[in-house]
PDB file of C-alpha atoms in Angstrom:
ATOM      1  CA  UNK A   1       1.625  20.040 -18.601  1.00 90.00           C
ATOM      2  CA  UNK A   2      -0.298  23.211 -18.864  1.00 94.00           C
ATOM      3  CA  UNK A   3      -3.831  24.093 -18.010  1.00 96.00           C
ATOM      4  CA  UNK A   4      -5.585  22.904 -20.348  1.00 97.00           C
ATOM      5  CA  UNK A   5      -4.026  19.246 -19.331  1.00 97.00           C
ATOM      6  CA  UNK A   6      -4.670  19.759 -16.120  1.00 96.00           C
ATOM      7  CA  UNK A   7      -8.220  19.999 -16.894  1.00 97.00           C
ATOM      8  CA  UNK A   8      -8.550  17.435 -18.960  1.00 97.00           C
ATOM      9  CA  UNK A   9      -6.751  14.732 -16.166  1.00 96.00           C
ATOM     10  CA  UNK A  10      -9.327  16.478 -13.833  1.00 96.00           C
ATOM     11  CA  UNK A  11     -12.770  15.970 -16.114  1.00 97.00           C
ATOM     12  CA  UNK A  12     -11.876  12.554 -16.618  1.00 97.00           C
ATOM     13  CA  UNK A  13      -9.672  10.825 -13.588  1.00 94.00           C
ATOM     14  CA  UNK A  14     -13.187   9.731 -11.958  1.00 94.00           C
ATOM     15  CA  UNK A  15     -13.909   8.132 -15.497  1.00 96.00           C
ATOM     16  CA  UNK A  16     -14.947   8.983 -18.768  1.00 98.00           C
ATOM     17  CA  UNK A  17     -18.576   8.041 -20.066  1.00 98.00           C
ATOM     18  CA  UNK A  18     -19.280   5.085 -21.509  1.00 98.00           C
ATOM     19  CA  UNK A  19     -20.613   6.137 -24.654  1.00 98.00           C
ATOM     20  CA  UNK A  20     -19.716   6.560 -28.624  1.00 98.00           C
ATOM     21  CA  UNK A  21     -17.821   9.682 -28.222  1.00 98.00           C
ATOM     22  CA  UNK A  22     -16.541   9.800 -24.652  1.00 98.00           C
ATOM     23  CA  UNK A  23     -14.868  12.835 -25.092  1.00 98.00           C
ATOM     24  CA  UNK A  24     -17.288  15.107 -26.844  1.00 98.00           C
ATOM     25  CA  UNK A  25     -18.878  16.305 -23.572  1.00 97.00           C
ATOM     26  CA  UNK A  26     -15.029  17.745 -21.626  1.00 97.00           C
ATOM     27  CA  UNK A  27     -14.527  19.149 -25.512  1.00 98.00           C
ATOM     28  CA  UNK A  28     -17.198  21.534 -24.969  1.00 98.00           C
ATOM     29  CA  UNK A  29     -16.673  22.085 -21.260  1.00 97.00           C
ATOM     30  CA  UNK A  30     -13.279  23.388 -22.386  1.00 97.00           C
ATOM     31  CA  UNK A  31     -13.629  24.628 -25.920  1.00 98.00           C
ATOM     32  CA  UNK A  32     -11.510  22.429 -27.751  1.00 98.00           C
ATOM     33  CA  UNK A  33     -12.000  19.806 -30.390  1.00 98.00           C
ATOM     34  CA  UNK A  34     -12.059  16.016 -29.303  1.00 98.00           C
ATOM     35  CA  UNK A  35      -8.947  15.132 -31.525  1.00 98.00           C
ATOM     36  CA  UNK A  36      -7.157  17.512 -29.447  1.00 98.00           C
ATOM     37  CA  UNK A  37      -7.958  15.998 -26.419  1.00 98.00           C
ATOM     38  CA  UNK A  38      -7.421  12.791 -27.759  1.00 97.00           C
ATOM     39  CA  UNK A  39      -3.732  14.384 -28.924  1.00 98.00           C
ATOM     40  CA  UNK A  40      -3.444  15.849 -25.554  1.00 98.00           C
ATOM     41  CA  UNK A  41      -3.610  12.040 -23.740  1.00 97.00           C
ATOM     42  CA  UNK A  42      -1.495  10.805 -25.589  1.00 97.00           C
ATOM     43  CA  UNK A  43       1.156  13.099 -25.614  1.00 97.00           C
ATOM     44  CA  UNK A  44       0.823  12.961 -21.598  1.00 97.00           C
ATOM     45  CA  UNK A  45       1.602   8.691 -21.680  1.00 95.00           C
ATOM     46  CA  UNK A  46       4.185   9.477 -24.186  1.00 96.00           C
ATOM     47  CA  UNK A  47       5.581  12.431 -21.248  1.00 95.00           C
ATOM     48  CA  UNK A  48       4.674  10.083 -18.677  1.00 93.00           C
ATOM     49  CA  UNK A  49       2.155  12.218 -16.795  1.00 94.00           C
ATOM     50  CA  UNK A  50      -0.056   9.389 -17.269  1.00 94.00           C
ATOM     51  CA  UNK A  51       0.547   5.787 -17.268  1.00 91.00           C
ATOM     52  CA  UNK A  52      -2.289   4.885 -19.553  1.00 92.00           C
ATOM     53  CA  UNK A  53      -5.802   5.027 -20.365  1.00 95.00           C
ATOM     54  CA  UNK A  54      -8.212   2.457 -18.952  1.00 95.00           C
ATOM     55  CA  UNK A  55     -10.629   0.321 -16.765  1.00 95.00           C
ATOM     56  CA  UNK A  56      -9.938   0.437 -13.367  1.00 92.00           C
ATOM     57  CA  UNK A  57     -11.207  -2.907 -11.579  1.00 91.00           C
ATOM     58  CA  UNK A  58     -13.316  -3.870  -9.404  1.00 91.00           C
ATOM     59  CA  UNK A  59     -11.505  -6.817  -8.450  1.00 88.00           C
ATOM     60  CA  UNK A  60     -13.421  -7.757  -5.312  1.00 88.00           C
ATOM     61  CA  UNK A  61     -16.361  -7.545  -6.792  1.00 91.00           C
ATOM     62  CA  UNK A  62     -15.689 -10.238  -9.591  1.00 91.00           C
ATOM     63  CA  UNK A  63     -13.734 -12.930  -7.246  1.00 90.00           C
ATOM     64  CA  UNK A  64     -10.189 -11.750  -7.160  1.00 89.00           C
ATOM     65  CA  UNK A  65     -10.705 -11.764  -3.528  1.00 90.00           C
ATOM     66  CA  UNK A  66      -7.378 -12.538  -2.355  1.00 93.00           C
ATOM     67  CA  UNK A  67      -4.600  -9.171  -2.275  1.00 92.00           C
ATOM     68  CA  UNK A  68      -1.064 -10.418  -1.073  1.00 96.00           C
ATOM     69  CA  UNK A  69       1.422  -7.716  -0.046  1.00 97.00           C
ATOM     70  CA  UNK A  70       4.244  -9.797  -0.187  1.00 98.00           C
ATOM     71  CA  UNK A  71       7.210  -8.309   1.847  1.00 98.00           C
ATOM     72  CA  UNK A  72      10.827  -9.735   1.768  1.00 98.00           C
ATOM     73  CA  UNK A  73      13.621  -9.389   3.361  1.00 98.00           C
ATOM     74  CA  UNK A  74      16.563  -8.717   1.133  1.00 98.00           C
ATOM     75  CA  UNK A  75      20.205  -8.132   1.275  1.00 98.00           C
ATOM     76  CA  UNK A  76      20.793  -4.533   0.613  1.00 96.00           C
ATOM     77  CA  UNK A  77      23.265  -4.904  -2.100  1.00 97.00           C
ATOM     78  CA  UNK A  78      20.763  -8.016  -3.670  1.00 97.00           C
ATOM     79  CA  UNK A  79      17.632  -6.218  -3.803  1.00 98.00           C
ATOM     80  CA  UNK A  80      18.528  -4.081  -7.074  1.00 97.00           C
ATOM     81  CA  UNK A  81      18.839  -7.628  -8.784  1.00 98.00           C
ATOM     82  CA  UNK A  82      15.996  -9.647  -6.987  1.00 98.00           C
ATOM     83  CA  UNK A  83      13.579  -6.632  -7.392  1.00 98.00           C
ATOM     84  CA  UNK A  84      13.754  -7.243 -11.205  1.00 97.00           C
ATOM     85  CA  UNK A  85      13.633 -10.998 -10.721  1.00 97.00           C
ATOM     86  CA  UNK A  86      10.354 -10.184  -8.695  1.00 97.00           C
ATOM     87  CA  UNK A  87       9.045  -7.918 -11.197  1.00 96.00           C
ATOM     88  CA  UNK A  88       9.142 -10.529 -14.037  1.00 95.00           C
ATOM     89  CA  UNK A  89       7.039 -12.513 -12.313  1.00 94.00           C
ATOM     90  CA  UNK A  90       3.470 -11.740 -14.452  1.00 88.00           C
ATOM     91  CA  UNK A  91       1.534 -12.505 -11.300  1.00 90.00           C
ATOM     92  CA  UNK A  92       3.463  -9.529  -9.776  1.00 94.00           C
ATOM     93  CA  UNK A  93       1.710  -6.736 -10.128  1.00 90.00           C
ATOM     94  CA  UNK A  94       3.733  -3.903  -8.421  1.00 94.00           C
ATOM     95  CA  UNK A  95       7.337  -4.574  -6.709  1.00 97.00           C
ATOM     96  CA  UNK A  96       8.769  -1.870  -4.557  1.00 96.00           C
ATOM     97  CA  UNK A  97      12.059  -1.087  -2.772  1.00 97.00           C
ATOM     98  CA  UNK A  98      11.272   0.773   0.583  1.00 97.00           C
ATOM     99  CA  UNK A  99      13.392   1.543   3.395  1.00 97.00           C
ATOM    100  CA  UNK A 100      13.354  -0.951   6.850  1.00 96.00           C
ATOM    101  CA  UNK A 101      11.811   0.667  10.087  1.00 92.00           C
ATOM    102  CA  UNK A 102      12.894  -0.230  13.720  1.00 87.00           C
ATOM    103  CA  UNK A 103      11.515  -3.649  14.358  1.00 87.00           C
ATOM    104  CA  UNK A 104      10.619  -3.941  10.705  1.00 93.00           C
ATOM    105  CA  UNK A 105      13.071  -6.216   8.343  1.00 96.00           C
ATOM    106  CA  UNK A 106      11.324  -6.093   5.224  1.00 97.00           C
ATOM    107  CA  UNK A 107      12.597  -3.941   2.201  1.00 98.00           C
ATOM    108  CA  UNK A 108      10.969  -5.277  -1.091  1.00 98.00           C
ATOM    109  CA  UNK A 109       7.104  -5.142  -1.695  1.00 98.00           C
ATOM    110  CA  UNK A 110       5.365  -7.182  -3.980  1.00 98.00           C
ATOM    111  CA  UNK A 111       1.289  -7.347  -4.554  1.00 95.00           C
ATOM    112  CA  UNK A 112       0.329 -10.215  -5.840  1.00 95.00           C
ATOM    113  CA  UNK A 113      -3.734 -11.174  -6.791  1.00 91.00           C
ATOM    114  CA  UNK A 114      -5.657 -13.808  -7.051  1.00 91.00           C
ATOM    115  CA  UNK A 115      -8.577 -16.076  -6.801  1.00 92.00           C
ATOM    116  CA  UNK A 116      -7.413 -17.649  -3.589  1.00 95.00           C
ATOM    117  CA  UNK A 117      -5.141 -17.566  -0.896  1.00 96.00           C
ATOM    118  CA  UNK A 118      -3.564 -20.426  -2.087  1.00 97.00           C
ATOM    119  CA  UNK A 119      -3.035 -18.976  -5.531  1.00 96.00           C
ATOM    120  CA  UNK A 120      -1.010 -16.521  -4.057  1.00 97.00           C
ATOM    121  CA  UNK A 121       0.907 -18.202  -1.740  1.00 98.00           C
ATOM    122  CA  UNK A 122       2.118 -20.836  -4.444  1.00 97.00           C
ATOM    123  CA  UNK A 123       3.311 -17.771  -6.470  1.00 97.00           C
ATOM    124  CA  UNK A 124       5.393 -16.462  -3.242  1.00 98.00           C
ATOM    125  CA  UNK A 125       6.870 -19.907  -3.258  1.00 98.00           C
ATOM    126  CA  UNK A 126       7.603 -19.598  -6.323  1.00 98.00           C
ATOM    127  CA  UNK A 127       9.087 -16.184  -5.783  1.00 98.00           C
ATOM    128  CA  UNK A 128      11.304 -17.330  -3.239  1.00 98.00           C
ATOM    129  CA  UNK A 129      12.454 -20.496  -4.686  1.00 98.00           C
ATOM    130  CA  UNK A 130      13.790 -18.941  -8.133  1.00 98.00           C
ATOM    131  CA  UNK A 131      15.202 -15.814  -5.968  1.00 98.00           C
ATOM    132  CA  UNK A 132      16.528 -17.912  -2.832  1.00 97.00           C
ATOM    133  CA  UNK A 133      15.149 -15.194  -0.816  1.00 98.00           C
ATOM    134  CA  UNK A 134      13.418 -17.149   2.040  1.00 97.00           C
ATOM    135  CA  UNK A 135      12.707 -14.633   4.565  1.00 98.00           C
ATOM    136  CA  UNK A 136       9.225 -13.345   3.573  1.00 98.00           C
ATOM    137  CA  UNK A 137       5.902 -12.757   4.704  1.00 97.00           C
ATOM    138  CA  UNK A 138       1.971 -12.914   3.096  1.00 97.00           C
ATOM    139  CA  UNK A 139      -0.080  -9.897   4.284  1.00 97.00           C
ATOM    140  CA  UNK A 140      -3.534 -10.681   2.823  1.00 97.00           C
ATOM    141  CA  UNK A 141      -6.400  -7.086   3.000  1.00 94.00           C
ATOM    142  CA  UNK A 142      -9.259  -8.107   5.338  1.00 94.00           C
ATOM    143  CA  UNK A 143     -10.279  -5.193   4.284  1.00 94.00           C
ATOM    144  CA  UNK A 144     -10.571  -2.129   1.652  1.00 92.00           C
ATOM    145  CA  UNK A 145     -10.986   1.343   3.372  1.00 95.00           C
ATOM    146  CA  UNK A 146     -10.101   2.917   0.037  1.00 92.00           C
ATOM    147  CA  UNK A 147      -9.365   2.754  -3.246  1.00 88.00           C
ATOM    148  CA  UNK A 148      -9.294   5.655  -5.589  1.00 83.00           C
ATOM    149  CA  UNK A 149      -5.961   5.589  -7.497  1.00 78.00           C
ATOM    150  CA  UNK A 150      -3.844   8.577  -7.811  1.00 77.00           C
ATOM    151  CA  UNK A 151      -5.668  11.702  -8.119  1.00 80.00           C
ATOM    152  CA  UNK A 152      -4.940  15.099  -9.241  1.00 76.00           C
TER     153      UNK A 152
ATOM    154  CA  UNK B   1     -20.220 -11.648  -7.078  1.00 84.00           C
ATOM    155  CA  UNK B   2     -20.744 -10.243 -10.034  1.00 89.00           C
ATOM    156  CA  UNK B   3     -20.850 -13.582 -12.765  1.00 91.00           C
ATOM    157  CA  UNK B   4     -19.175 -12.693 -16.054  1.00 95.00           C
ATOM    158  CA  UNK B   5     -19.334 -14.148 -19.049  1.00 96.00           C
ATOM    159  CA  UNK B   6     -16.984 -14.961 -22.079  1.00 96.00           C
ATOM    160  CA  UNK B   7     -17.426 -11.561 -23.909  1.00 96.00           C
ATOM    161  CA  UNK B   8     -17.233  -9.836 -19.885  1.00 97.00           C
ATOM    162  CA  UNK B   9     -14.071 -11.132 -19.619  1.00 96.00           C
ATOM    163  CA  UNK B  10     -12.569 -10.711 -22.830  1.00 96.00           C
ATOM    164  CA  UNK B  11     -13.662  -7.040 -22.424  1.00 96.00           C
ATOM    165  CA  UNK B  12     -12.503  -6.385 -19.255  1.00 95.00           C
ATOM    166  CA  UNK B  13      -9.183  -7.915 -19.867  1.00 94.00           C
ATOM    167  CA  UNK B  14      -8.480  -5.731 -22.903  1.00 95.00           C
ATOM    168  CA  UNK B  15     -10.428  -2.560 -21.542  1.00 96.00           C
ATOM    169  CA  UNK B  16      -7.206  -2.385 -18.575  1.00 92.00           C
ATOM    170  CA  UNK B  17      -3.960  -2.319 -20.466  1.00 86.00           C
ATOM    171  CA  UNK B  18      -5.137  -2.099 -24.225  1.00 86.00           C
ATOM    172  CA  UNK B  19      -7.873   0.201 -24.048  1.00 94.00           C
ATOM    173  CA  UNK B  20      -7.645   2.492 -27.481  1.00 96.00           C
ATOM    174  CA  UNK B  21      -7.095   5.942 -27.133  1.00 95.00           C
ATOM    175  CA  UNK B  22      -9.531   7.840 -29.937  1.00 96.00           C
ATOM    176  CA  UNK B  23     -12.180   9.420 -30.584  1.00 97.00           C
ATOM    177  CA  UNK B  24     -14.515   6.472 -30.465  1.00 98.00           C
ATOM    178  CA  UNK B  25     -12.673   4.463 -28.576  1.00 98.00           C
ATOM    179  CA  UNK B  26     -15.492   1.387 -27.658  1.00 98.00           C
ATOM    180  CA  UNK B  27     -15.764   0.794 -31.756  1.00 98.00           C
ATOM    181  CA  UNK B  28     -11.718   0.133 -32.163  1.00 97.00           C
ATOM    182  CA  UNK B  29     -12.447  -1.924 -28.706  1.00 97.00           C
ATOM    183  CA  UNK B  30     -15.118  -3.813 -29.926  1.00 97.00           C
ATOM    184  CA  UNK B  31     -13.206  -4.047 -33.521  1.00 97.00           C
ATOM    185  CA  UNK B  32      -9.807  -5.697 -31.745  1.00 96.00           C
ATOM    186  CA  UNK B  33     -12.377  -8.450 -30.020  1.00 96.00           C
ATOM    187  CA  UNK B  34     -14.821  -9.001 -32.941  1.00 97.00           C
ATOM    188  CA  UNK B  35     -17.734  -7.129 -30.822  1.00 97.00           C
ATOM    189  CA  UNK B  36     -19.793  -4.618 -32.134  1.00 97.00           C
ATOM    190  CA  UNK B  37     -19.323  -0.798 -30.657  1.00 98.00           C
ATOM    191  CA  UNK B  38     -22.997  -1.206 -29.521  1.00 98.00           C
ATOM    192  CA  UNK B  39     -22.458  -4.420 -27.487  1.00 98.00           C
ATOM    193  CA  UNK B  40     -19.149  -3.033 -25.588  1.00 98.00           C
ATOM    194  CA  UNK B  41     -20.879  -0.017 -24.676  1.00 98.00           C
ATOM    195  CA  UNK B  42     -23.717  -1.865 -23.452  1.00 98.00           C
ATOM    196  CA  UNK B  43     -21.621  -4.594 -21.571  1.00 98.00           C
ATOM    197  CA  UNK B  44     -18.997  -2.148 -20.060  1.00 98.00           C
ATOM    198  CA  UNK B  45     -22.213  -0.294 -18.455  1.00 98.00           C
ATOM    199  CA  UNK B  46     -23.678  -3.107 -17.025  1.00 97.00           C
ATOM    200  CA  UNK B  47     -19.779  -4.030 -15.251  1.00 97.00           C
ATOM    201  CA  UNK B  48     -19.603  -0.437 -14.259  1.00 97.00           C
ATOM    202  CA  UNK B  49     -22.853  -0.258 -12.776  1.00 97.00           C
ATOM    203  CA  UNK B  50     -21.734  -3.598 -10.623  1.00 95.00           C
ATOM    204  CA  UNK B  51     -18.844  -2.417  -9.407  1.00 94.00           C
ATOM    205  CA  UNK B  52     -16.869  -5.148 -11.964  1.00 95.00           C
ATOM    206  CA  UNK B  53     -15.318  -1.911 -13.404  1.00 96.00           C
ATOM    207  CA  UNK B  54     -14.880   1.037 -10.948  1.00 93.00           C
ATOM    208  CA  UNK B  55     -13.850   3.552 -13.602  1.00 95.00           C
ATOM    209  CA  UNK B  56     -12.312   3.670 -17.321  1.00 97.00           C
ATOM    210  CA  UNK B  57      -9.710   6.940 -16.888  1.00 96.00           C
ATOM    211  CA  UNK B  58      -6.289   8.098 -17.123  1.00 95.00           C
ATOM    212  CA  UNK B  59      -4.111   6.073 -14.782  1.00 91.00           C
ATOM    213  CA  UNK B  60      -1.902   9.316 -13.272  1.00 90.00           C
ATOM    214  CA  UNK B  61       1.744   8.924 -12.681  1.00 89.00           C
ATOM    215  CA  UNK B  62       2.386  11.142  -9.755  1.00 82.00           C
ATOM    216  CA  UNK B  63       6.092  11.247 -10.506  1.00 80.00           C
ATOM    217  CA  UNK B  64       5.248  12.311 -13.764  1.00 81.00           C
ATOM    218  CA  UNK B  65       3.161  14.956 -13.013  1.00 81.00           C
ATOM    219  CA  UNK B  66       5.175  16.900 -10.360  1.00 81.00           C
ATOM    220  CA  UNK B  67       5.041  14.738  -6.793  1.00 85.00           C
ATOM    221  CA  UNK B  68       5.325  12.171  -4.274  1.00 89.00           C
ATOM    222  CA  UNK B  69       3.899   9.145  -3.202  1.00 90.00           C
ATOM    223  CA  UNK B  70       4.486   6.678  -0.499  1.00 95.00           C
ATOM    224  CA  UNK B  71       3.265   3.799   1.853  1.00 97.00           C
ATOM    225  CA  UNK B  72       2.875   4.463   5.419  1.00 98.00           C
ATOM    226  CA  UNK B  73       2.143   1.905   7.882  1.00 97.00           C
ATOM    227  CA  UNK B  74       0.719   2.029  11.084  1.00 97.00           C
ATOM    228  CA  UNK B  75      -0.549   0.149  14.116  1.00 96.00           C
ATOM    229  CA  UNK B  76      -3.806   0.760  15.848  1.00 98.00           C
ATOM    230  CA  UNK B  77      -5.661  -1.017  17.810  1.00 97.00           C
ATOM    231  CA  UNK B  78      -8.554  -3.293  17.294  1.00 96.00           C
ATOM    232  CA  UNK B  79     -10.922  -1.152  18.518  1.00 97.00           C
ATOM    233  CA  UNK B  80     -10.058   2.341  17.152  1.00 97.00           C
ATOM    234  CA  UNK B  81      -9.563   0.969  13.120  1.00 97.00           C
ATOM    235  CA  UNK B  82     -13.071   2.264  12.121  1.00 97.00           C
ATOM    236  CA  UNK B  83     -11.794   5.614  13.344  1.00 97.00           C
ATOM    237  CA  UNK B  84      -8.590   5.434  12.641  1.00 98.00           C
ATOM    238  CA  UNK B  85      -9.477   4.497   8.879  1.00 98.00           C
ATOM    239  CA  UNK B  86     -12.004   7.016   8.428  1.00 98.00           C
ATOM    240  CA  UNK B  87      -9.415   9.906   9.762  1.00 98.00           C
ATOM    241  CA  UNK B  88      -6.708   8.243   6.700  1.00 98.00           C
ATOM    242  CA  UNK B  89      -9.454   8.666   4.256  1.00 97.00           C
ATOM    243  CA  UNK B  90     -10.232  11.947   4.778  1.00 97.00           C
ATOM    244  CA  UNK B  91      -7.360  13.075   3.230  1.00 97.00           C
ATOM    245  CA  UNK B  92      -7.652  13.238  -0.582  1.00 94.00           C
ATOM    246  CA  UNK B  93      -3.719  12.645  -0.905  1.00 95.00           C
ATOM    247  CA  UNK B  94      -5.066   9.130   0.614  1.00 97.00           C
ATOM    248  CA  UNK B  95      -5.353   6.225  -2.690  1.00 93.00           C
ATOM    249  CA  UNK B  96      -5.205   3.192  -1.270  1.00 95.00           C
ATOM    250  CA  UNK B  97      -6.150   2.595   2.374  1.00 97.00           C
ATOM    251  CA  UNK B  98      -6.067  -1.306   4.045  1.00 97.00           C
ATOM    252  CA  UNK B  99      -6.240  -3.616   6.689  1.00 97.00           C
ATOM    253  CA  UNK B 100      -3.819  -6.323   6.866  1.00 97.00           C
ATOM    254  CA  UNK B 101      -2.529  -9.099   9.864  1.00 95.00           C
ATOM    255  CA  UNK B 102       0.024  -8.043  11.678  1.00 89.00           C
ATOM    256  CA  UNK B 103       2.525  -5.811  13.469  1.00 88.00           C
ATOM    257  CA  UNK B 104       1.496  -3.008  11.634  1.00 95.00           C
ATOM    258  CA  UNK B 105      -2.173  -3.791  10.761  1.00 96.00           C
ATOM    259  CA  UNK B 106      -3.241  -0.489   8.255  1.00 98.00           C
ATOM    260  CA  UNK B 107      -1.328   0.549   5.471  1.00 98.00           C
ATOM    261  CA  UNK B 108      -2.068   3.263   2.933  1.00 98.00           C
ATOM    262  CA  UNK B 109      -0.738   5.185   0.046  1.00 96.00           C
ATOM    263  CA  UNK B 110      -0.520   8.851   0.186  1.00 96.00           C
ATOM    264  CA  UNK B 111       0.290  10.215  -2.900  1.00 92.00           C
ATOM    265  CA  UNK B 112       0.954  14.192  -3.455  1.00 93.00           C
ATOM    266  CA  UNK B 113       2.780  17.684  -5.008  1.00 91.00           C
ATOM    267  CA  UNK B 114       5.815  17.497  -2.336  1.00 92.00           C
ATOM    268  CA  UNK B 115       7.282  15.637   0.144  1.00 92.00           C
ATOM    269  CA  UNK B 116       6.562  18.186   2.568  1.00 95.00           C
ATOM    270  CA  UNK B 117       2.782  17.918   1.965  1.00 96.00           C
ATOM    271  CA  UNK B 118       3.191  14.151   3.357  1.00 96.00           C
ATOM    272  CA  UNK B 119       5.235  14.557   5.828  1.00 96.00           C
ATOM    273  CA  UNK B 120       2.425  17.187   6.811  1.00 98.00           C
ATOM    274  CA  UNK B 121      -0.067  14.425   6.802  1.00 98.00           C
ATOM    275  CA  UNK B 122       1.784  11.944   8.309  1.00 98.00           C
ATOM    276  CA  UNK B 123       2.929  14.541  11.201  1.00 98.00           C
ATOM    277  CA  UNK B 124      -0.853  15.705  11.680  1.00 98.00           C
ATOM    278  CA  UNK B 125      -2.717  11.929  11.751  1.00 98.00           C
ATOM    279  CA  UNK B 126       0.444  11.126  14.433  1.00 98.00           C
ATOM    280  CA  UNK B 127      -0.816  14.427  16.701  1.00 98.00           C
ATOM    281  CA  UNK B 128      -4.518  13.715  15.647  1.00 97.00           C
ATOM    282  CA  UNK B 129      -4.122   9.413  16.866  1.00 98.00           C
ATOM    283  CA  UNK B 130      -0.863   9.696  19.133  1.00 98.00           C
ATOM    284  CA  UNK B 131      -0.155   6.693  16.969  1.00 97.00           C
ATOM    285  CA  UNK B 132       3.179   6.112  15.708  1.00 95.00           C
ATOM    286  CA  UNK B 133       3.080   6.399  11.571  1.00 97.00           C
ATOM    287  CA  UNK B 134       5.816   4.604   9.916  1.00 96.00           C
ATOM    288  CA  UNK B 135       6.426   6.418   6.529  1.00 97.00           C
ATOM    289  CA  UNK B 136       8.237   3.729   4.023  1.00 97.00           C
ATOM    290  CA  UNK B 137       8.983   5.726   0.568  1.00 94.00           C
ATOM    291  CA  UNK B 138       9.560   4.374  -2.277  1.00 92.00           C
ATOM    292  CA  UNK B 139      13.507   3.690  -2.544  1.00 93.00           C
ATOM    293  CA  UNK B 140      13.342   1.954  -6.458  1.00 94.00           C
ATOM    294  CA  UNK B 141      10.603   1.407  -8.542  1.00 92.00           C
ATOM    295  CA  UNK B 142      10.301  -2.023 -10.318  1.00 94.00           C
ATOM    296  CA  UNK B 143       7.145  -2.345 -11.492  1.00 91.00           C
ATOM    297  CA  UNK B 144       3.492  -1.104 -11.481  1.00 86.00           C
ATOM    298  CA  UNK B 145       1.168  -2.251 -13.649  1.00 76.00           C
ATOM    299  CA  UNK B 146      -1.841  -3.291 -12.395  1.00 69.00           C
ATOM    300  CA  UNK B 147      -3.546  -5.825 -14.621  1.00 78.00           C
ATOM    301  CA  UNK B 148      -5.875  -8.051 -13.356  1.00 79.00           C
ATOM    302  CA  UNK B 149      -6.184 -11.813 -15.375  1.00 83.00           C
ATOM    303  CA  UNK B 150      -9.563 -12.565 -15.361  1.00 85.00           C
ATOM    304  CA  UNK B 151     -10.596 -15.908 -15.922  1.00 84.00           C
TER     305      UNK B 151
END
């Protein structure tokens, strides 16, 4: 990435305007032409310095109220295996290997979300029956102190 | 709650993972659902002004783009969270910040150029709380890819 990319994830990671030509305005902050901004994004997804362009939800606010970090217990030389298993799931939105802490068993992360509770917990079930992995817990967010995505 | 309706959701669903990247970007939306440019631009407005959408804008990889990012855990008591929560947030490196049940009971996402930038962070909210921070980084990657099926 050079500078010019840099500004360009900077004038538009707290969202482009909703408009005909979102991109006309950052054009002329910077001096470049649209398509080349345009050619600019996409050649960061294709580097992978960006994932993709798009809405970021505001899933609270339209009823997905329930947010399940699923943590499990896995054997060490499973979890390659069952984290892919866990991944396929479509309800699975992110799956994670981590490390275990001292009084803290749990090595794969899933977040799973849904309407209700019980939405997710039939999907950890579900999890756990296909994997056989039956030592896992349902940590539901009471709350949201923050939520701004990755940020440059 | 915000109430959607048939077009809303159609909209939101493709505006997360199939958003078009061009220079008019709400027409080839609107095109792909059989809405005009007019109508998306209008409706995606009214969802970002209720909070339905909280932003349309590159999702950045951090890996990707020279850095770090992990999930620490911590637990505080019931009645320092406010505080407690308000100190994680004041860190920009901070994405994600919640409260969950449990042993540990907040968890957040720092996310930033170096390890040693974190481990900063995590060092300074321990000396700042005299809370124990349990840093859990990410070991494999199996999926991320937020997309939210609304119905």
């Amino acid at each position: 990435m050079d500078e010019i990319d840099e500004r360009i994830i900077i004038l538009t990671q707290n969202g482009i305007p909703i408009k005909s030509s979102p991109f006309s305005d950052i054009a002329k902050e910077i001096g470049i032409s649209e398509q080349e901004i345009v050619h600019r994004l996409e050649r960061m997804i294709s580097r992978g310095n960006i994932r993709r362009i798009g809405a970021s939800i505001g899933h609270r606010d339209i009823g997905i109220i329930a947010n399940a970090m699923c943590v499990w217990n896995v054997p060490d030389e499973k979890a390659e295996d069952i984290g892919i298993i866990m991944a396929s799931f479509p309800e699975v939105t992110h799956c994670y290997q981590r490390p275990r802490a001292p009084g803290w068993d749990f090595n794969l992360f899933t977040m799973v979300h849904s309407y209700t509770r019980e939405d997710c917990e039939e999907v950890a079930a579900r999890i756990s029956r296909t994997t056989g992995i039956s030592e896992y817990k349902l940590l539901f967010s009471d709350r949201e102190f923050k939520k701004t995505g990755v940020r440059l | 709650m915000i109430v959607l309706d048939d077009d809303d959701k159609k909209i939101l669903n493709a505006a997360q993972l199939d958003f078009p990247l061009g220079l008019r970007p709400f027409r080839e939306l609107g095109e792909s659902l059989g809405i005009d440019e007019d109508e998306v631009i209008k409706r995606l407005q009214r969802l970002q002004d209720l909070g339905a959408i909280r932003k349309i804008g590159p999702v950045i990889n951090r890996s990707g783009v020279g850095g770090t990012s992990t999930l620490v855990a911590v637990s505080v008591p019931e009645s320092r969270i406010e505080k407690v929560a308000a100190l994680i947030n004041e860190y920009n490196e901070v994405s994600h910040n919640y409260l969950r049940p449990g042993r540990y009971n907040i968890w957040f996402t720092l996310s930033a150029p170096d390890s040693q930038r974190i481990e900063q962070i995590i060092s300074e909210l321990g000396e700042n709380t005299g809370l124990e921070f349990v840093n859990l980084p990410t070991e494999r990657l199996f999926k991320i890819g937020v997309k939210f099926d609304i119905r």
